[in-house]
CSV table of C-alpha atoms in Angstrom, one decimal:
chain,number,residue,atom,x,y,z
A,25,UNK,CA,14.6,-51.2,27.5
A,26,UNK,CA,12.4,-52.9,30.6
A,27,UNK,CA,9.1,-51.2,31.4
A,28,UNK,CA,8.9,-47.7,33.4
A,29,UNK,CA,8.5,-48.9,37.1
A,30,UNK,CA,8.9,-45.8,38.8
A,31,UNK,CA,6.5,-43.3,40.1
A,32,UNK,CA,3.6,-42.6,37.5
A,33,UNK,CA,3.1,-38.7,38.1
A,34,UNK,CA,6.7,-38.0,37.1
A,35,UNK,CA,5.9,-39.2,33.4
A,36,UNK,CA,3.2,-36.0,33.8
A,37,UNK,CA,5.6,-33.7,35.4
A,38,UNK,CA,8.5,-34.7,32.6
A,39,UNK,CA,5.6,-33.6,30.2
A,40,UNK,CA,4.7,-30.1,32.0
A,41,UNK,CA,0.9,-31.4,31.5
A,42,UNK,CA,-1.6,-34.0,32.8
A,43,UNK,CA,-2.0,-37.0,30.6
A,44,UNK,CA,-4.4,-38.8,32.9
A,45,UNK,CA,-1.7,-42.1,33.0
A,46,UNK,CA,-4.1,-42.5,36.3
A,47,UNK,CA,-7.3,-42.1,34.9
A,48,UNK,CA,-9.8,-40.6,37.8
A,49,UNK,CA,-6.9,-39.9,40.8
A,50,UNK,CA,-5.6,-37.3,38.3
A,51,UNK,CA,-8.3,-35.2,38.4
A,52,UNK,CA,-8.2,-34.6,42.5
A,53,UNK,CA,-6.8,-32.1,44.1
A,54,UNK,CA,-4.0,-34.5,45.7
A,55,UNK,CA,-2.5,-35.2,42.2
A,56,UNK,CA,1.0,-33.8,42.2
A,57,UNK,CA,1.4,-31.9,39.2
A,58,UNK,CA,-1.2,-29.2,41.4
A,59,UNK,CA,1.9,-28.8,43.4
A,60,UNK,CA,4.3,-29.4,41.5
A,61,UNK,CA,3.9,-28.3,37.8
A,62,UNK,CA,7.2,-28.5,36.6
A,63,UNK,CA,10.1,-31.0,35.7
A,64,UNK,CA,11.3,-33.8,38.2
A,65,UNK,CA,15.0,-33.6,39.1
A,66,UNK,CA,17.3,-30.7,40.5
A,67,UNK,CA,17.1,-29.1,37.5
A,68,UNK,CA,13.2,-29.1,37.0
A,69,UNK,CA,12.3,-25.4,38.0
A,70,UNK,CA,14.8,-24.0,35.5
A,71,UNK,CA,13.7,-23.2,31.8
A,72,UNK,CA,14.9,-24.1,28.6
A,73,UNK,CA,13.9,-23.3,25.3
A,74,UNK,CA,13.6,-27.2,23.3
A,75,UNK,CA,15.2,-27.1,20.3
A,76,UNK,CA,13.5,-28.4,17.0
A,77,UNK,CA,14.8,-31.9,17.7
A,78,UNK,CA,13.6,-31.4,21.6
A,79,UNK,CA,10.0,-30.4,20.7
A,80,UNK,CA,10.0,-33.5,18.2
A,81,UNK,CA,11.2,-35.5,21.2
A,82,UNK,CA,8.7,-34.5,23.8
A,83,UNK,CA,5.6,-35.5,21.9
A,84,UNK,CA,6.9,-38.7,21.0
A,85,UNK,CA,7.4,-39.5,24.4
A,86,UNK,CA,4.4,-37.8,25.3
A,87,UNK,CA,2.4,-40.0,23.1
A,88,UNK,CA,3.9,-43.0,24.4
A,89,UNK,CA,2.7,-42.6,28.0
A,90,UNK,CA,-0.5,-42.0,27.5
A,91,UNK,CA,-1.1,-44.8,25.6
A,92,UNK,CA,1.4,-47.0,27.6
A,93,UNK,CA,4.2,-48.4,25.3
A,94,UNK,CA,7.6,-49.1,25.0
A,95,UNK,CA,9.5,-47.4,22.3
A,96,UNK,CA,9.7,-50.9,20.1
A,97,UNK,CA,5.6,-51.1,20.2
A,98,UNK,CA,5.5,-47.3,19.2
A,99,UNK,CA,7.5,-47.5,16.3
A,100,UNK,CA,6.1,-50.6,14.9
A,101,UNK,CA,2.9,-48.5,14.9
A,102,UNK,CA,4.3,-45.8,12.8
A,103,UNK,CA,6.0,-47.8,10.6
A,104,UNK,CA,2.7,-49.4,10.0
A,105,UNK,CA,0.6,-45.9,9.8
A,106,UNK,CA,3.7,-45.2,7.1
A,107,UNK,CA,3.0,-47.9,4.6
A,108,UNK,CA,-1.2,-46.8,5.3
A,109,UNK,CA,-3.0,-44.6,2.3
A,110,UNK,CA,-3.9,-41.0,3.8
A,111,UNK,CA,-1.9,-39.0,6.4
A,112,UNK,CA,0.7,-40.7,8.4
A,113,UNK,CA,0.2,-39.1,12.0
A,114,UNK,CA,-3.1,-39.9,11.2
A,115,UNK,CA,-3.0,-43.2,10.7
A,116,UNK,CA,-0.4,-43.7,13.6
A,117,UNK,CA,-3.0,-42.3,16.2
A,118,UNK,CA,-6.2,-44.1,14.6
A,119,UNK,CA,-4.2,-47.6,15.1
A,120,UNK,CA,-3.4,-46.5,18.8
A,121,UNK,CA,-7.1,-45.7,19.3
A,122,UNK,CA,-8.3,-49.1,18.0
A,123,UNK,CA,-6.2,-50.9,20.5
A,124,UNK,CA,-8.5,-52.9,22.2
A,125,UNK,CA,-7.2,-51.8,25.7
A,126,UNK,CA,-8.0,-48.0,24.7
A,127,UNK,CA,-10.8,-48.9,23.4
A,128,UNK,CA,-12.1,-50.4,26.8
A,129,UNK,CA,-10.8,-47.3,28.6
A,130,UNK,CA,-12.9,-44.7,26.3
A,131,UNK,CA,-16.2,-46.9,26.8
A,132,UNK,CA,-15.8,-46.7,30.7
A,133,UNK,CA,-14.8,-50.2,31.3
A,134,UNK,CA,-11.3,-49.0,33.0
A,135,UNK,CA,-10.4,-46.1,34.9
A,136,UNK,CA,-7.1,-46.0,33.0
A,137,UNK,CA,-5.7,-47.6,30.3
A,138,UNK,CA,-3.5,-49.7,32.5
A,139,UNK,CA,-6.3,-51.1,34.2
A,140,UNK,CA,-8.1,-51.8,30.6
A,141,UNK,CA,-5.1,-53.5,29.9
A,142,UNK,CA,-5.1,-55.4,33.4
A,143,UNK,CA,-8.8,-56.6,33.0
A,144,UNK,CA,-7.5,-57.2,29.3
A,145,UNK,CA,-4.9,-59.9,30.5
A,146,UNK,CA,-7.0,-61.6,32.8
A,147,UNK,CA,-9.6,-63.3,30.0
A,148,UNK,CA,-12.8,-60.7,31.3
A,149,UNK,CA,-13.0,-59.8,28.0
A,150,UNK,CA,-14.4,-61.0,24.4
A,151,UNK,CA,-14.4,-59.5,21.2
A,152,UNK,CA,-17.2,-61.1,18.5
A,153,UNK,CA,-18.4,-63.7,21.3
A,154,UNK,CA,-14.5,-64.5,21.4
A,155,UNK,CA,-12.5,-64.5,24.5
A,156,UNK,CA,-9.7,-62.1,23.7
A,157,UNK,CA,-7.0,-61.7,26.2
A,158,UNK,CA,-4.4,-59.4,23.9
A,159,UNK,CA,-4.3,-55.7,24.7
A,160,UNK,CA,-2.9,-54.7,21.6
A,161,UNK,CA,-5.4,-56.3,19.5
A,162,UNK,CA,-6.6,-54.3,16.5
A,163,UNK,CA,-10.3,-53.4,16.0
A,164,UNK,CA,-12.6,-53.1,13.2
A,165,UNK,CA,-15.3,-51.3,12.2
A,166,UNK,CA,-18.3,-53.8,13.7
A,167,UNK,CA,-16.3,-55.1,16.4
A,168,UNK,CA,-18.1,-55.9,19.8
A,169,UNK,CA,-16.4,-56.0,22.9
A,170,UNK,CA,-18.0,-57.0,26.1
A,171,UNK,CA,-17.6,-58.3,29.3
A,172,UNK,CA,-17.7,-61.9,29.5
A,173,UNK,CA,-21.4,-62.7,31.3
A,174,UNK,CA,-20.4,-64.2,34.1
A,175,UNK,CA,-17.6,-61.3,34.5
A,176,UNK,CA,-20.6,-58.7,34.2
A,177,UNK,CA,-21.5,-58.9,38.2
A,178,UNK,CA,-18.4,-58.2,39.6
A,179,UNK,CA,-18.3,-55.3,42.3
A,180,UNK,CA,-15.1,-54.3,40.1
A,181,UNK,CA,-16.9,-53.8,37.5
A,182,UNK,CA,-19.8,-52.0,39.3
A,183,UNK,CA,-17.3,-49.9,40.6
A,184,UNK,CA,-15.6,-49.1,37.8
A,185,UNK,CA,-19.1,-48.1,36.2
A,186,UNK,CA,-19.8,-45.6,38.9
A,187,UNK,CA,-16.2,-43.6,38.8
A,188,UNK,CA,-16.4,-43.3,34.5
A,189,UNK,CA,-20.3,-42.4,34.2
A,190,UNK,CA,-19.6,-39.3,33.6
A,191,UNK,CA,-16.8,-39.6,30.8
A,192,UNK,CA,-17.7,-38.9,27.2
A,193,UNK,CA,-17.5,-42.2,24.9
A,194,UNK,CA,-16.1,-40.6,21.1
A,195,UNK,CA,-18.2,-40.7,18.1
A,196,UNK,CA,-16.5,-44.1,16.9
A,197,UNK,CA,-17.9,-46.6,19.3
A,198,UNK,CA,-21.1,-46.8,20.7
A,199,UNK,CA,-21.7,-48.0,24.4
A,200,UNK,CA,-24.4,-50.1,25.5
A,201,UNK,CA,-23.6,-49.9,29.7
A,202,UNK,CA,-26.3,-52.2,30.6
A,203,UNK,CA,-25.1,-54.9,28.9
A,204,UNK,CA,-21.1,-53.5,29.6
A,205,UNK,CA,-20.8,-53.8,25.9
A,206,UNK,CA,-19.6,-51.4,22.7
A,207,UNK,CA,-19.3,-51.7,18.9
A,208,UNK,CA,-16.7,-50.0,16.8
A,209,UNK,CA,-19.1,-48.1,14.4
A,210,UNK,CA,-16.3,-46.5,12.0
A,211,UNK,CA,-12.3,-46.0,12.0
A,212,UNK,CA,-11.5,-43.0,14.7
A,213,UNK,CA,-11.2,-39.0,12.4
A,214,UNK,CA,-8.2,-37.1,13.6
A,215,UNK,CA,-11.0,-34.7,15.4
A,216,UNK,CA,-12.4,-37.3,17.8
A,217,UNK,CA,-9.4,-38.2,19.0
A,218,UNK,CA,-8.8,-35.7,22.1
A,219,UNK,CA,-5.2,-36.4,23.3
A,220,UNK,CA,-3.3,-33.6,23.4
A,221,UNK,CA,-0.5,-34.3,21.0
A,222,UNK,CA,1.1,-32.6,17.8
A,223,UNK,CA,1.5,-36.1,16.0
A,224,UNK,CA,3.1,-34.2,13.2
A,225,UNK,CA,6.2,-33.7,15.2
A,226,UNK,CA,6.6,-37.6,15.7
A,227,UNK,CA,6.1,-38.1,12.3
A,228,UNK,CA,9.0,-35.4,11.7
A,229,UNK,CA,11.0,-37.0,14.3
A,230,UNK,CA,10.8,-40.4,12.9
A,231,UNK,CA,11.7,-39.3,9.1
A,232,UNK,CA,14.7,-38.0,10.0
């Protein structure tokens, strides 16, 4: 299946809830699902109850569109959480987090995680002193990622800085914003990771 190019805010609406696909411009008063809470289509203001299978469903998509991925990617995460010692949702959503694209968006360094991933792609990044141009790059525990130096002074960048100042970076990494640098200081618990998903229902939905 090719990559969602439609409008982004349906993926929220489809979802009955906000999952910040558009970092900042969700939080304003223009974004639609203020107006328009509910389902897109003809059908969106009606009701249903989801069945089991629905509910399942729903957070797997869910999940999928925060973190940006195509069902192929999303799978091959589970499948690796699955084969992982401990908790299976667990592991699923720890892998996701260590992405290096998210891990750019939760230090700051991207208002959403499509534009981590965009500054990703275009070789502003290194990871250990490396350049490091793939999004989907696993982290460990004492990874640094920075912005290349001479990336640093960018009025992107500087930008960028001044819309995220305010947004928590978790427990697991620690930012260093004057030098538009983090480390990875220990594999991402269940409870700092704040999206708002039931990963138990993938899980369910996967093992059946």
């Amino acid at each position: 299946m090719a990559r969602y190019t439609g409008p982004v805010c349906r993926r929220c609406r489809r979802e009955g809830e906000k999952l910040f696909i558009k970092g900042e411009k969700c939080s304003k008063t223009t974004c639609p699902m203020n107006k328009r809470a509910f389902a897109p289509g003809q059908h969106g203001t009606s009701r249903r109850k989801l069945s089991e299978y629905g509910q399942q469903l729903r957070e797997k998509q869910k999940a999928k569109r925060i973190y940006g991925l195509m069902e192929s990617q999303f799978r091959k995460y589970f499948d690796i959480a699955s084969n992982m010692k401990g908790i299976t949702g667990e592991n699923m959503l720890s892998l996701l987090e260590l992405r290096l694209d998210n891990a750019m968006y939760r230090l700051g360094y991207g208002r959403s995680r499509t534009e981590a991933r965009q500054i990703v792609r275009h070789n502003l990044v290194t990871v250990n002193g490396k350049k490091l141009n793939i999004p989907s790059y696993i982290l460990k525990v004492g990874d640094v990622i920075e912005i290349r130096e001479k990336s640093r002074t960018l009025q992107r960048f500087k930008d960028v800085i001044d819309v995220t100042a305010s947004r928590i970076v978790p427990e697991w990494l620690s930012a260093e914003h004057e030098h538009l640098r983090g480390t990875v200081v220990s594999v991402p618990a269940r409870e700092q990771i704040t999206i708002p998903v039931r990963e138990t229902l993938i899980v369910e939905f996967y093992s059946k």
